[in-house]
Each structure stands twice: as C-alpha cells, then as structure tokens.
Amino acid sequence: MRTKRIITKKLNRYWAPWLFAALVATALNDKAHADENTPRVDETDTDTDIVIPPVLRNEVAAVYPEQALAQRVEAEVILEIDIDETGMVEGVQVAVPAQPTGYGFDEAAVDAANLFEFEPAVQGGIPIPVRITYRTVFRLAQEPDAIETKSDSVSSVSDAAVNEPGADDGAPAADTARILNFKGTLKERGTRLPLAGVTVTIFTGDGNLAVGYEDVTDADGQFEFYNLAPGTWMLLAEPEGYFPLRTRDEVRENERTEATYFVERSDYNPYDVLVEGETVKKEISRKSLKTDVIERVPGTFGDVLTVVKNLPGVARTGATAGNIVVRGSSPEDTQVFVDGVEVPIIYHFGGLRSVIPLGMLDGLDFYPGNFSSEFGRATGGVVDVRLKLLKPEKFGGYVDVNLADSGVYLETPLGKKSAMAAAFRRSYIDGIINATVPDDASVNLITAPRYYDYQWLGSFRPNDDHEFTGFFFGSDDELKLLFENPADFSPDLTATSGSTSTSFYRTVLQHRYMPNSRFENVFKTSAGRNKIFVGLGDQVYLDLNTYVAQIYDRFSVGLSDSVRIAAGIDYLYSVADARIKFPDVAKEGEPGGRPDLSSIKYVESTDESNNSVGVFVQLESRLLKRWTVVPGVRFDYFSRVGQSSLAPRFNTRFALTDKWTIKGGVGVYHQEPAFDETSNVFGNPNLGLEKAMHYSAGFEWAPLEYLTLDVTGFFKEMDDLVSRTSETVSLNGEVSPLNFVNGGEGRVYGMELMLKHDFANNFNGWISYTLSRALRKDVGETEWRRFDFDQTHIFTMLGSYSLPRNWTIGFRWRIVTGSPSTPRIGAVYSVDDGFYEPVFGKPNSERLPTFHQADLRLDKRWIYDRWMLTAYLDVQNIYNSPNVTGYQYNYDSSRRRPRQGLPILPVIGVKGEF
Amino acid sequence: MMRTFSFKRSNVFAPVVVSLMMLCISVIPALSRADDLVKPSLKQGYYFALIPVGELVFVDSKENFGPWGSFGGQLRMGEALNHWIDLGISGGASYARGDSLQLVHGHFAMDATFKPTRFLALGFQAGMGFADFTRLQKGMDEVIGRFGATYGFTVAYDFFPGGKRDPYKSGGLAITPVAGVHLGPGEVTSVYSVFAGLSVAWWTGLPKSQLDLPVDQAF
C-alpha cells in the first residue's frame, strides 16, 4: 500500500469509457509519467510499446522473526525482484534493508518473495523478464500474539521501477525521490470506523492527457499517493455497500494534501451485527434475542424485558404490570438474572422500563421451562439478560431521549486490553404529571413517579486465557402522594400521605479463565443492597432493607470432542432488617378489593439472615453427531425453610435431518415460598418448598437458513404450592391463624409455536402462538379452578422491515383470550363500617373480553460524518382498541363498568449515536 | 377553564387498519428494494409541505351536524424511499364555527405515500386525532373533547413550476393540488371531513454521491 499504479480496475458503466481513455492516455504517456512519478523507469527498446507490469498471482506471507515479535519491533524491507518471462522469481535482492537491523527481517522478506508467482510482464504482447521493487511491511497486529506481515502486493508493482534485464539495478534512488504529497483516510460516515481494503482512484486531465492512479486503504483506512503533479485531482472510491465517494482536491507545489473522507453506507442496517457463531444447542426451550432486534419491536419502547412478553409461553399482563407470567406459573416463580446475578426488581414502576438500558446489553435468553441444572430457585421460567462483551474500537456512545426518560451511554477502549462503559438514565414523568394534574385533584403528587438507574462496566483481558469484568449497577424509584381527603379511598384510611420507593445496587466481579477450548472456569461474586418502602403515613407501611451477597463458580471440561462435563456452585446470602405494618393482601386466586385496614398486623425484625446454596453438575454429550443428551442434577439448600432438595433434569435433542430436530425434556424444580408467606405474623414459618415437574417435547423445522419453526408441547405439574387456609394452630396455649400451608396444586398444559424469520431480505420478525390451560386447586378444594393468568390463546405477530434510506417500519398485532376474573355477585351492608362489603362469586369463574391491539413503529436514521441520529414514532394501540383490564363497581356492587387499558398512544423518541 | 378530554374507543376501523398494515408489511418491501445509485428525479430526498385546506366537515354526535365549511392547515414531512414510496409524518388542524357550535379538530399521524405514476400520489395516514367540540350556550359552553385514532386518505398530483426538466436536477419546488378524507375520533363524537387544498412542497433532492451521474456532473 501507500503506492500508486496505473489504473486497470474495471469501473462502473459511467466511468469505464472515460477512464479507459485515461488509461490509454496514461499508457501512451508512460514514459513521461515514469519520469515524473517513478524516475527509475528505464528507457525501453521500443518507444511505441508500453510494458504491462507483472501481476502477483501467488503471494506468500513473510514469517515474522521471533525475536522481533517478542520485543514487538516493526520494520519494512524494500526488495528488488527479478521475474522471468514465465512469471517465476529468478532472484531477490534487498534494496533498502530493514531498520533496525539484526532481527532477520531482510531474510524473512527474501525467503517469502522467492516463493512468489507472477503473471509475467508483457511488452508488445510478448512476455518479458523484468525487475520490480517490492516492499514488505512487518507490522504487529492489535492482538498481542497476533502478527501480520503485509506487502504492497500487486499494487506495489505500480510503485515499481520496471526495468529491462541488464538495466542499472543499483541503489533504489527511486524511493529516495518519492515525495508523498497526497495522504487521505477513508472512514465510514456516522461510525467513524476506518475502511480497510478499499481501492481509491485519483485521476486528472481528460482524453489523451488523462492520468490516474490507485491505492488500497490499509487497516487504518489510509491511502497515499506520491509525486502527483500540482493541480486539481478527482478522487473516487466505490466500496461495496456504500455510496461512492467522489470529490475534487487540490495538490499544490511543495505541499502535502491531507484529508479525511467519510463514506456513507447505502443502508445502515442495525441487524448487520447479528451474525453469530453456531453454538451447540442443549436447551430445548431457549429463545434468544439480540438487542438490535429488541430495540425495534413496536410497542415495547425498545425495552429488553418487555419484549419477552411477545414470546411463546408468556401470558399477557397489563401494559404497566411489571411481572412475567410463564407457562401458567405465578410471576414470583420466574427468576430474572443479569448475567447470572439475581436482581430484586427488573422494571421501574410496574413495567414502564427495565432497570438496565439497552446499551449495556448483548441480548437475553429466555427459558419458559425445562431449564438446565445451572439455574435454580425457580419453578417457572428463567430470563437471563446478557451483558455485552465490551470491545469498543473507539470512544463512542449514545444519548437517548424519549417521552418517559433520557439516558446517556458512553464506552471507550483503555489501551489494547481494557475497556470501560458507563450509563445513566433518569425519568421526567414527574414533571409531566405534575404539570397536568389539576390543582383541585384529590391526590397531589409531592414527588411524582421518578426513577433513575446507573451502570458502570469495565473489562480487562491481559491475554486470551483470562478475562476480568467488573459491573456496578443500581436503580432508584420513588413516588410520594398527598391525599386531600383520605376517606375518599377507604373509610379506614387516616393517613394523609403515601409513598413508595424501591432501590437497589449490585457490584459484580467476574473472572473467566479459558486456557484452551476444553476447559473454562467462570468465577463470579456480587454484593449489594435492596431497599423497599411502601407506606401510608404511620398507618400502613413495609420497610425492608436487605444486604445480599452471591458467589458463583462454574467450570466445564471437555472430556472428548463429544462429551463435556459442567459443574458449579451457587451461594446466596442475605441479611435483612424489616418493619412491616400491613393488612393481609390478596394472593393468587383471591379477589382484589379493598384491603382491610382495620386488621393490620405488625412485625419487626433485625439482622435476619438467610442463605441458600446450590450445587449442580451436568453432562453435555453429543452422540452419533446428531443426538445431544444433557442429563444433570442440582442440589439446593434453603435456610429460610430449613429444607434441601435434589432436582434431576434431563434434556435431549435429536437431529433427524439437517432441517428437522426432535427434542424433549423432563426435570424437577424447587423454590422457597415468598418472603411474607414464611413470616411469623403474616404467614407460616413452617412452610416447605414448592415443587414443579416440567415435561416438554417438540420439534424444530428449519426449511430455510433464516426461517425456523419451533413447536413444543408442555405439561407442568406443581405440588406443595402455598395456599391460604383458615386453620388455626395452638402454640404455648395461644391459638393463632395458620395463614398458609403447602397444600395447593397446579397443573398447566399446552403447546407453544414460534415461527421465526431471522434477519434476511431486510425482514425480521416472528409469529408466536400459545395454546394452554393453567389450573389451580387450593387446599381443601376438590375442584380445579382457573389460574389468574389462564389465557387459552395467546397470539402475537410482529415484524420489522428495513427500508431504503435508513427507514425501518415495524408492526405488532396481538390477540389474547381475556384473563379470568372473579365477579361480584352482590354486597352486604356493614353497619359497623358504614359501607357495602362485596360478595364474590367463584374465583376466576368469568373472563374479561378478548384482548387485541396493533402497534406500529417507524424509525428513521440520519447519518452525519461523525455521528448518527435516529428518530422514531411508536404508535401503540393504533386502532384504539377498547381493551378491558377489569371492572369498576358501584357502591353496592350492583352495577359495573369496564376499566379500559392503554388508549392509542404515540411515543416519540430520538437517539444520537457517535 | 381546564378542558378535560376523554378517550373514546371504536372497533369499527380495527379490521381495516390491521388489513392495511398487513398489506403495507407485504407490499412495501416488494416495492422498496434497495437501489444503488438512482437517476436524478424531482421527487427525491426529503420533502416539507405546507397545505392550506378547505373542508367540508360532518360531525356525528348525539345529534348530527354538518356539513360545515371549515378551514385549516396541514404540515407533511418525510422522505422519498424510491420512486414508488414516500414515508413521513403529517399533522394538521382545522377550525369551524356555526351558529351554536364550534369545532377544532386535528391529527398527528404516520404518512405513507404510494406513487403509481411519476407525479400522482396516493397517501394513507394513520395516527392520533383530536376533536374539541363546543356547543355555544348562553351562560356556559358545553365542551366535548375527544382523543382517538384517526385515519386519512389523500390524492395528490405534483406540478414542478421549475418547468424545464433538467435531467441532472434532483429535487425542487412542487405545487400540488391535494384532496382527501379524514376520519376522526369515534363513538359519541366522530368527525368526518372531506378536504381539498394546495400543497407547497420543497423536495431537497439527493446528494450527488447518491445519484447516477455522468462524470462531468458527478464531481
């Protein structure tokens, strides 16, 4: 590189005739040109025939000298290569030796050049022997152990002084006479990333006077031209997938022209980065999504965890409900991890936004069931949010502004081995609501809903074997209210203010050691605090302050090419202070209604510690190349209930053909009851573990590389579910309510279907459908009843199409069976309390109307030289479907009217990336 | 006095909107395959259009009103994806007043335009609309405000008064007669309007690097 040569490249249809003229002219003026630019060209015997230089057909990379590599020394060597009329190398001499000497650069370059093969030079149609100069560059690549030796290759021929045999081949005076007077850098517009390997053409003149040269950009996007005549030159570059660069530049006498050119991609498709290596599938129900797909799903505000609700097996919950209901399990039965670390909350304020911004993430894995023994303490599903592998090539980031909040994300490399990223986000819903709530409203907002979150991520890779990662993140939500007249809300309410706040932080340190492909160990430790407060003055409150620590280690060893064993330990410790003054709250299957503030219970505890330890081992074996078998077992001990569990799990996949795979799994899962359910006051401290058995079987069909159909049937049997009881217990002569027992049962069965179109032909999307029945049997009951979120049909269809000019259009449509609800069948007037006490019908004996909603999203990206701006309009519920989320009853429950969900809602946002 | 708006729902348009979306999802990709360099054309690049409109408005409330004469304006902006499709957003508002009634209604919507010929444009809008409907009474006005979904359809034909067609010119000023219908928020108060107007639009054209130009025009 850094050379120029006579143009021989085929250009597009407009340019070809014109440049052909330039070529001919260049050729005809070859002698003059050589005199001007490459002074070492000797006179040939025939003035009328030009010499067509040889073309390198087989280039052999030079071996980087070991000592130089160890000491990280770089150099370049200029050679003179004699090529015979058959194109074979006759001899190689060092014209300009490497500096510094003594490392063996010259010898390495000569050895490699001796193995070159050329198309011979031609003069007058006859192959001739020639001598060329050739430069070999020894340059260390960015990775410490990787090296690259690069040569000027074919383009160096242009740089060559083409000599006749027998011509003076003395010192390379040509090189000392070369004057670099045009130097440029080619970068991608918007991202500022260098464009390597792009041919840059520079030409001037017209007709017979046309002269043109080429160079190819190096890894830094740089190109150079030497000895250009003063005047106006036209520069052309046409990289594949980019709009062409066409510009004019001046070359002045005794001056060097230097410039940076930004070339715009014809399509800044966000999915370009989605290409992933094929990994061995060992889970039978896992669904993986990348952030670039997530960001453009309509109706989700680009929120990573909201997208989960569009996957099969996940029930629809309210637009502002922050829970994930998986395969008929209660929300608390599904665990959410951030890179394997448990987090207490995943959403700000009931599902508005998740607590980690998209910039920090690589994507997520969702397991609706039959997850492997690596995951525990959950009987429902698992959502594992993956942090991104931090490898920024430059300082960059984004600023994201939308109607709910604004955030900033920055990342930067720190040398060649380290990198760092940081992010911060804050809402301004408080400002919007405070401005819109009328002065005479019955509720005043002191601190309207506001949230913020923050993250810091750092990584250090001293070599390929070790990787250290540090991650610090946290979140804080707060809402404070003033009531003008508390009795408007409940006759028993006397508090004139209410507030809720939730905050947490975690520090995570991780070390990954992978000395070879057969062994890997990941050690992770995390520590942090959760703080939750909900209160109505001094009348009712829950104040919970918990410190948590987690230690996790997982190693895997490849016993052979087809068998791998993985094992690990997962230890969780918590110590909590709690002050709780609360009435009983409705549990699953119980009608909501007004909390009974007249029977408030109180409990206070300090330094209450709990721990749980999990140990798992699993074998990952591939038999007969087509059959994957993953047996595993997990042991857990839970100190809060004082019980341990052993959970064997088995997953298998069998590839019938390249396109058809059948799969199945069975496993046992355990989890502790909720915190309040084991409380001395609110619950029953003698409760035991809840248990679930997961069975699933199905098939996958991949008719096209980008199209997959996944059909899975499932059955889940739940035992020992915590269920409310009216029984009492006598302790030390005192009779008290038992509150809860492990007597509930659950049964969920159904089928999930997902037809997924990965990004291809500019389209990305999926159709998911779940057919299911989720039932519960409470303690003492003989009949099964519907689960709170039993939704028979859940159909979601969504897609994004990448349009020209950096537009993207996205669409989502959902139709879901209405959730069960418990009707009020009357009311009884309470003389004591002075209001009507509702009488409820059979739990979950009726359903809300069918839900359906369409969302539409448009994205447009503008590209500037050093940054990009994306604006989007996301219209939720575009046909304003009047979906019913529940019913509002009158005073004596004799009449009701539907409570409607989200109306049509346009959301606008902008994101600037640099 | 603070005006309180309420959301009113209608399923009347649901099948229509879903069908249209499905149609767009399937048709737009077919029409919008990525071009490399394109021949210069007047309708290229971004457009910004201001459209004064006159309307005939029908109000479907507890009683039916109209048609009324009304006037207003619309603003459209977007970009030509290729010679088949433009995409953008549009917004607008109109005002009408009768003896006992006053109406302000408007919309903010996504705007997709299909161009079957070089200068003919068929536009579809879907988004959010509002109608502020006031019954003028002595002593106190009765105010009914509605937010809801809105849909529109327009037909337009572009004239470029620049006249002489320069084969290498991209973009320019367009004068465009526009006619269309808008269906506003529904249920108790719905607003239907038929309108006509004259759009003044500026097309920015494309940069030279994105056009297929001969060498003497390209640099």
Tab-separated table of C-alpha atoms in Angstrom, chain A residues 122-452:
chain	number	residue	atom	x	y	z
A	122	VAL	CA	4.189	-8.059	-21.250
A	123	GLN	CA	5.549	-5.761	-23.877
A	124	GLY	CA	4.064	-5.666	-27.324
A	125	GLY	CA	2.085	-8.775	-26.475
A	126	ILE	CA	5.220	-10.755	-25.629
A	127	PRO	CA	6.106	-11.849	-22.082
A	128	ILE	CA	9.378	-10.346	-20.962
A	129	PRO	CA	11.621	-10.611	-17.915
A	130	VAL	CA	11.574	-7.562	-15.624
A	131	ARG	CA	12.798	-6.327	-12.300
A	132	ILE	CA	10.416	-4.710	-9.823
A	133	THR	CA	10.805	-3.148	-6.440
A	134	TYR	CA	8.651	-4.543	-3.701
A	135	ARG	CA	8.013	-3.508	-0.152
A	136	THR	CA	7.284	-5.900	2.707
A	137	VAL	CA	5.915	-4.400	5.901
A	138	PHE	CA	6.237	-6.194	9.222
A	139	ARG	CA	3.573	-4.824	11.484
A	140	LEU	CA	2.260	-6.132	14.780
A	141	ALA	CA	-1.458	-6.566	14.871
A	142	GLN	CA	-3.522	-5.259	17.749
A	143	GLU	CA	-3.770	-8.592	19.499
A	144	PRO	CA	-0.526	-9.145	21.356
A	145	ASP	CA	0.196	-12.552	19.963
A	146	ALA	CA	-1.127	-11.981	16.523
A	147	ILE	CA	1.169	-10.719	13.842
A	148	GLU	CA	0.680	-9.543	10.376
A	149	THR	CA	3.140	-9.114	7.604
A	150	LYS	CA	1.761	-7.184	4.781
A	151	SER	CA	3.153	-6.431	1.457
A	152	ASP	CA	2.341	-3.963	-1.184
A	153	SER	CA	1.388	-6.916	-3.193
A	154	VAL	CA	0.121	-6.274	-6.656
A	155	SER	CA	-0.268	-2.609	-6.159
A	156	SER	CA	3.384	-2.393	-5.365
A	157	VAL	CA	4.011	-3.155	-8.969
A	158	SER	CA	2.772	0.269	-9.787
A	159	ASP	CA	5.278	1.590	-7.376
A	160	ALA	CA	7.920	-0.407	-9.059
A	161	ALA	CA	10.545	0.759	-11.366
A	162	VAL	CA	10.027	-1.636	-14.227
A	163	ASN	CA	13.429	-2.447	-15.573
A	164	GLU	CA	14.692	-4.323	-18.507
A	165	PRO	CA	17.062	-7.111	-17.748
A	166	GLY	CA	20.509	-5.802	-17.623
A	167	ALA	CA	19.439	-2.324	-16.710
A	168	ASP	CA	21.133	-0.489	-13.950
A	169	ASP	CA	19.783	-2.027	-10.761
A	170	GLY	CA	21.860	-0.142	-8.312
A	171	ALA	CA	20.666	1.691	-5.236
A	172	PRO	CA	16.939	2.429	-5.111
A	173	ALA	CA	17.227	6.057	-5.858
A	174	ALA	CA	13.607	5.999	-6.830
A	175	ASP	CA	12.480	5.596	-3.250
A	176	THR	CA	14.505	8.493	-2.007
A	177	ALA	CA	12.996	10.636	-4.771
A	178	ARG	CA	9.427	9.736	-3.933
A	179	ILE	CA	7.500	12.611	-2.489
A	180	LEU	CA	4.341	11.899	-0.574
A	181	ASN	CA	2.073	14.768	-1.491
A	182	PHE	CA	-1.396	13.290	-1.065
A	183	LYS	CA	-2.458	11.408	2.012
A	184	GLY	CA	-6.015	10.505	2.878
A	185	THR	CA	-8.064	8.495	5.322
A	186	LEU	CA	-11.268	6.761	4.431
A	187	LYS	CA	-13.808	6.336	7.225
A	188	GLU	CA	-17.357	5.163	7.468
A	189	ARG	CA	-19.764	8.028	7.813
A	190	GLY	CA	-21.544	8.052	11.145
A	191	THR	CA	-19.442	5.441	12.926
A	192	ARG	CA	-16.006	6.905	12.131
A	193	LEU	CA	-14.623	3.394	11.696
A	194	PRO	CA	-11.763	3.114	9.184
A	195	LEU	CA	-12.497	1.431	5.874
A	196	ALA	CA	-9.743	-1.021	5.009
A	197	GLY	CA	-9.061	-2.684	1.686
A	198	VAL	CA	-10.879	-0.093	-0.384
A	199	THR	CA	-9.434	0.882	-3.739
A	200	VAL	CA	-9.056	4.625	-4.054
A	201	THR	CA	-8.603	6.105	-7.501
A	202	ILE	CA	-7.254	9.528	-8.226
A	203	PHE	CA	-7.183	11.000	-11.682
A	204	THR	CA	-6.883	14.222	-13.536
A	205	GLY	CA	-6.956	15.529	-17.054
A	206	ASP	CA	-9.108	14.471	-19.925
A	207	GLY	CA	-8.806	12.486	-23.096
A	208	ASN	CA	-5.226	11.836	-24.075
A	209	LEU	CA	-3.997	13.916	-21.162
A	210	ALA	CA	-5.767	11.824	-18.545
A	211	VAL	CA	-3.637	10.350	-15.767
A	212	GLY	CA	-4.886	8.111	-13.000
A	213	TYR	CA	-3.544	6.071	-10.081
A	214	GLU	CA	-4.868	3.687	-7.495
A	215	ASP	CA	-4.098	2.761	-3.936
A	216	VAL	CA	-5.751	0.404	-1.467
A	217	THR	CA	-6.513	1.613	2.045
A	218	ASP	CA	-4.716	-0.041	4.916
A	219	ALA	CA	-6.151	-1.197	8.227
A	220	ASP	CA	-6.391	2.402	9.399
A	221	GLY	CA	-8.235	3.388	6.258
A	222	GLN	CA	-5.235	5.341	4.991
A	223	PHE	CA	-4.060	5.715	1.421
A	224	GLU	CA	-1.203	7.664	-0.140
A	225	PHE	CA	-0.170	8.975	-3.485
A	226	TYR	CA	3.289	10.130	-4.431
A	227	ASN	CA	4.634	12.682	-6.854
A	228	LEU	CA	1.258	13.937	-8.043
A	229	ALA	CA	1.523	16.905	-10.322
A	230	PRO	CA	0.118	20.149	-8.920
A	231	GLY	CA	-3.460	20.821	-9.935
A	232	THR	CA	-6.984	19.590	-9.376
A	233	TRP	CA	-7.410	15.856	-8.948
A	234	MET	CA	-10.587	13.869	-8.776
A	235	LEU	CA	-10.826	11.212	-6.116
A	236	LEU	CA	-13.081	8.206	-6.445
A	237	ALA	CA	-13.787	5.303	-4.087
A	238	GLU	CA	-16.584	2.806	-4.523
A	239	PRO	CA	-16.583	0.382	-1.592
A	240	GLU	CA	-19.147	-2.381	-1.793
A	241	GLY	CA	-22.344	-1.495	0.054
A	242	TYR	CA	-21.530	2.206	0.224
A	243	PHE	CA	-22.438	5.224	-1.792
A	244	PRO	CA	-19.436	6.271	-3.850
A	245	LEU	CA	-17.051	8.920	-2.723
A	246	ARG	CA	-16.481	11.466	-5.454
A	247	THR	CA	-14.628	14.606	-4.670
A	248	ARG	CA	-12.092	17.057	-6.043
A	249	ASP	CA	-8.931	18.019	-4.262
A	250	GLU	CA	-6.111	20.387	-4.975
A	251	VAL	CA	-2.480	19.330	-4.997
A	252	ARG	CA	-0.141	22.265	-4.579
A	253	GLU	CA	3.519	22.622	-5.323
A	254	ASN	CA	5.705	21.556	-2.392
A	255	GLU	CA	2.692	20.892	-0.176
A	256	ARG	CA	1.151	17.711	1.062
A	257	THR	CA	-2.603	17.406	0.816
A	258	GLU	CA	-4.104	15.542	3.744
A	259	ALA	CA	-7.785	14.845	4.159
A	260	THR	CA	-10.287	12.537	5.853
A	261	TYR	CA	-13.180	11.338	3.765
A	262	PHE	CA	-16.406	9.927	5.154
A	263	VAL	CA	-18.219	7.395	3.036
A	264	GLU	CA	-21.861	6.637	3.665
A	265	ARG	CA	-23.223	3.150	3.732
A	266	SER	CA	-26.166	2.662	1.433
A	267	ASP	CA	-28.007	1.011	4.293
A	268	TYR	CA	-27.160	1.303	7.980
A	269	ASN	CA	-28.963	-1.821	8.838
A	270	PRO	CA	-28.980	-2.412	12.571
A	271	TYR	CA	-29.069	-6.148	12.081
A	272	ASP	CA	-25.729	-6.307	10.321
A	273	VAL	CA	-24.140	-7.224	13.599
A	274	LEU	CA	-26.367	-10.192	14.215
A	275	VAL	CA	-24.146	-12.806	12.677
A	276	GLU	CA	-23.251	-15.252	15.384
A	277	GLY	CA	-21.250	-18.395	15.511
A	278	GLU	CA	-23.182	-21.631	15.580
A	279	THR	CA	-23.364	-22.939	19.086
A	280	VAL	CA	-24.379	-26.333	20.306
A	281	LYS	CA	-27.993	-26.214	21.395
A	282	LYS	CA	-28.523	-28.023	24.629
A	283	GLU	CA	-31.658	-26.348	25.946
A	284	ILE	CA	-34.905	-27.401	24.403
A	285	SER	CA	-36.966	-24.296	25.048
A	286	ARG	CA	-34.491	-21.459	24.991
A	287	LYS	CA	-35.356	-18.368	22.982
A	288	SER	CA	-32.539	-15.895	22.392
A	289	LEU	CA	-32.897	-12.324	21.264
A	290	LYS	CA	-30.242	-9.761	20.406
A	291	THR	CA	-30.553	-6.147	21.433
A	292	ASP	CA	-30.671	-4.914	17.861
A	293	VAL	CA	-33.823	-6.909	17.285
A	294	ILE	CA	-35.275	-5.898	20.616
A	295	GLU	CA	-34.751	-2.216	20.025
A	296	ARG	CA	-37.157	-2.056	17.132
A	297	VAL	CA	-40.031	-4.196	18.318
A	298	PRO	CA	-43.091	-1.938	18.175
A	299	GLY	CA	-44.918	-1.177	21.367
A	300	THR	CA	-42.062	-2.043	23.692
A	301	PHE	CA	-40.178	1.287	23.860
A	302	GLY	CA	-37.161	-0.778	22.874
A	303	ASP	CA	-37.116	-2.309	26.305
A	304	VAL	CA	-35.360	-5.604	26.613
A	305	LEU	CA	-37.643	-7.257	29.134
A	306	THR	CA	-40.874	-6.018	27.638
A	307	VAL	CA	-40.002	-7.933	24.503
A	308	VAL	CA	-40.084	-11.166	26.491
A	309	LYS	CA	-43.844	-10.777	26.699
A	310	ASN	CA	-44.023	-11.362	22.953
A	311	LEU	CA	-42.503	-14.804	23.169
A	312	PRO	CA	-44.471	-18.039	23.309
A	313	GLY	CA	-45.372	-19.292	26.748
A	314	VAL	CA	-45.624	-15.816	28.260
A	315	ALA	CA	-49.047	-14.572	29.303
A	316	ARG	CA	-50.166	-11.046	28.633
A	317	THR	CA	-50.191	-8.852	31.692
A	318	GLY	CA	-51.195	-5.230	31.866
A	319	ALA	CA	-49.231	-2.608	29.978
A	320	THR	CA	-47.940	-1.270	33.264
A	321	ALA	CA	-47.622	-4.612	35.041
A	322	GLY	CA	-44.046	-5.459	35.713
A	323	ASN	CA	-44.454	-9.183	36.046
A	324	ILE	CA	-43.629	-12.024	33.716
A	325	VAL	CA	-46.046	-14.923	33.775
A	326	VAL	CA	-44.555	-18.018	32.197
A	327	ARG	CA	-46.446	-21.198	31.352
A	328	GLY	CA	-49.084	-20.713	33.991
A	329	SER	CA	-46.684	-20.015	36.839
A	330	SER	CA	-47.042	-17.118	39.215
A	331	PRO	CA	-44.821	-14.101	38.491
A	332	GLU	CA	-42.618	-14.805	41.530
A	333	ASP	CA	-41.885	-18.282	40.140
A	334	THR	CA	-39.804	-16.821	37.317
A	335	GLN	CA	-36.276	-15.654	38.027
A	336	VAL	CA	-34.576	-12.796	36.234
A	337	PHE	CA	-30.795	-12.673	36.149
A	338	VAL	CA	-28.428	-10.029	34.899
A	339	ASP	CA	-25.527	-12.062	33.612
A	340	GLY	CA	-26.273	-14.750	36.187
A	341	VAL	CA	-26.769	-12.347	39.109
A	342	GLU	CA	-30.177	-12.226	40.772
A	343	VAL	CA	-31.811	-8.796	40.872
A	344	PRO	CA	-34.752	-7.816	43.083
A	345	ILE	CA	-36.630	-5.766	40.516
A	346	ILE	CA	-36.347	-5.640	36.803
A	347	TYR	CA	-38.731	-2.836	35.956
A	348	HIS	CA	-39.098	0.719	37.049
A	349	PHE	CA	-42.565	1.439	38.346
A	350	GLY	CA	-44.548	-1.563	37.347
A	351	GLY	CA	-43.146	-2.316	33.985
A	352	LEU	CA	-42.581	1.094	32.473
A	353	ARG	CA	-38.910	0.468	31.720
A	354	SER	CA	-36.454	-2.206	32.742
A	355	VAL	CA	-33.629	-1.172	35.020
A	356	ILE	CA	-30.761	-1.794	32.595
A	357	PRO	CA	-30.513	0.208	29.383
A	358	LEU	CA	-30.079	-1.491	26.076
A	359	GLY	CA	-26.596	-0.095	25.504
A	360	MET	CA	-25.145	-2.300	28.234
A	361	LEU	CA	-26.667	-5.468	26.921
A	362	ASP	CA	-25.927	-8.032	24.309
A	363	GLY	CA	-29.319	-9.688	24.445
A	364	LEU	CA	-31.305	-12.120	26.509
A	365	ASP	CA	-32.008	-15.797	26.834
A	366	PHE	CA	-35.474	-16.846	27.855
A	367	TYR	CA	-36.273	-20.324	29.182
A	368	PRO	CA	-40.014	-20.908	29.585
A	369	GLY	CA	-39.341	-24.296	31.123
A	370	ASN	CA	-37.033	-27.272	31.357
A	371	PHE	CA	-34.036	-25.063	32.002
A	372	SER	CA	-30.837	-26.842	32.859
A	373	SER	CA	-29.455	-27.560	36.309
A	374	GLU	CA	-27.334	-24.399	36.119
A	375	PHE	CA	-30.428	-22.414	37.056
A	376	GLY	CA	-32.256	-22.943	40.304
A	377	ARG	CA	-34.607	-21.461	42.908
A	378	ALA	CA	-37.401	-21.118	40.376
A	379	THR	CA	-40.263	-23.359	39.339
A	380	GLY	CA	-41.494	-21.213	36.451
A	381	GLY	CA	-39.107	-19.802	33.901
A	382	VAL	CA	-35.787	-18.012	33.662
A	383	VAL	CA	-34.830	-14.780	31.939
A	384	ASP	CA	-31.093	-14.272	31.696
A	385	VAL	CA	-30.119	-10.826	30.493
A	386	ARG	CA	-26.646	-10.930	28.966
A	387	LEU	CA	-24.201	-8.078	29.316
A	388	LYS	CA	-22.348	-7.082	26.223
A	389	LEU	CA	-18.791	-8.186	25.641
A	390	LEU	CA	-17.059	-4.865	25.895
A	391	LYS	CA	-14.731	-4.401	22.936
A	392	PRO	CA	-15.183	-0.868	21.663
A	393	GLU	CA	-12.943	0.168	18.798
A	394	LYS	CA	-13.294	3.837	19.618
A	395	PHE	CA	-14.745	6.228	22.145
A	396	GLY	CA	-18.452	6.311	21.484
A	397	GLY	CA	-21.908	6.059	22.907
A	398	TYR	CA	-25.386	7.425	22.611
A	399	VAL	CA	-27.860	9.867	24.067
A	400	ASP	CA	-31.440	8.620	24.145
A	401	VAL	CA	-34.346	10.996	24.680
A	402	ASN	CA	-37.984	9.947	24.754
A	403	LEU	CA	-41.205	10.921	26.439
A	404	ALA	CA	-40.523	8.885	29.583
A	405	ASP	CA	-36.832	9.447	30.248
A	406	SER	CA	-33.428	10.420	28.920
A	407	GLY	CA	-30.254	8.442	29.130
A	408	VAL	CA	-26.648	8.604	28.147
A	409	TYR	CA	-24.279	5.731	27.444
A	410	LEU	CA	-20.529	6.055	26.889
A	411	GLU	CA	-17.883	3.446	26.137
A	412	THR	CA	-14.198	3.664	25.443
A	413	PRO	CA	-11.223	1.389	24.937
A	414	LEU	CA	-8.451	1.758	27.531
A	415	GLY	CA	-5.381	0.611	25.710
A	416	LYS	CA	-5.447	-2.680	23.889
A	417	LYS	CA	-6.518	-4.834	26.805
A	418	SER	CA	-9.152	-2.888	28.674
A	419	ALA	CA	-12.374	-1.096	28.076
A	420	MET	CA	-14.960	0.755	30.086
A	421	ALA	CA	-18.584	1.794	29.723
A	422	ALA	CA	-20.913	3.881	31.837
A	423	ALA	CA	-24.555	4.831	31.596
A	424	PHE	CA	-27.096	6.921	33.416
A	425	ARG	CA	-30.804	7.411	32.883
A	426	ARG	CA	-33.470	9.481	34.592
A	427	SER	CA	-37.177	9.839	34.055
A	428	TYR	CA	-39.114	13.084	33.875
A	429	ILE	CA	-42.574	11.665	34.203
A	430	ASP	CA	-42.776	13.611	37.452
A	431	GLY	CA	-42.518	16.882	35.592
A	432	ILE	CA	-45.128	15.866	33.036
A	433	ILE	CA	-47.625	14.576	35.576
A	434	ASN	CA	-47.226	17.472	37.954
A	435	ALA	CA	-47.873	19.836	35.080
A	436	THR	CA	-51.028	18.037	34.016
A	437	VAL	CA	-52.686	17.059	37.305
A	438	PRO	CA	-55.346	19.687	38.102
A	439	ASP	CA	-54.904	21.731	41.237
A	440	ASP	CA	-58.218	20.509	42.607
A	441	ALA	CA	-57.416	16.808	42.213
A	442	SER	CA	-57.982	14.621	45.244
A	443	VAL	CA	-54.368	13.445	45.089
A	444	ASN	CA	-51.388	15.741	44.955
A	445	LEU	CA	-48.018	14.496	43.938
A	446	ILE	CA	-45.117	15.673	46.035
A	447	THR	CA	-42.634	13.521	44.236
A	448	ALA	CA	-44.369	12.225	41.188
A	449	PRO	CA	-43.118	8.910	39.836
A	450	ARG	CA	-39.462	9.331	39.139
A	451	TYR	CA	-36.744	6.814	38.565
A	452	TYR	CA	-33.129	6.705	37.681
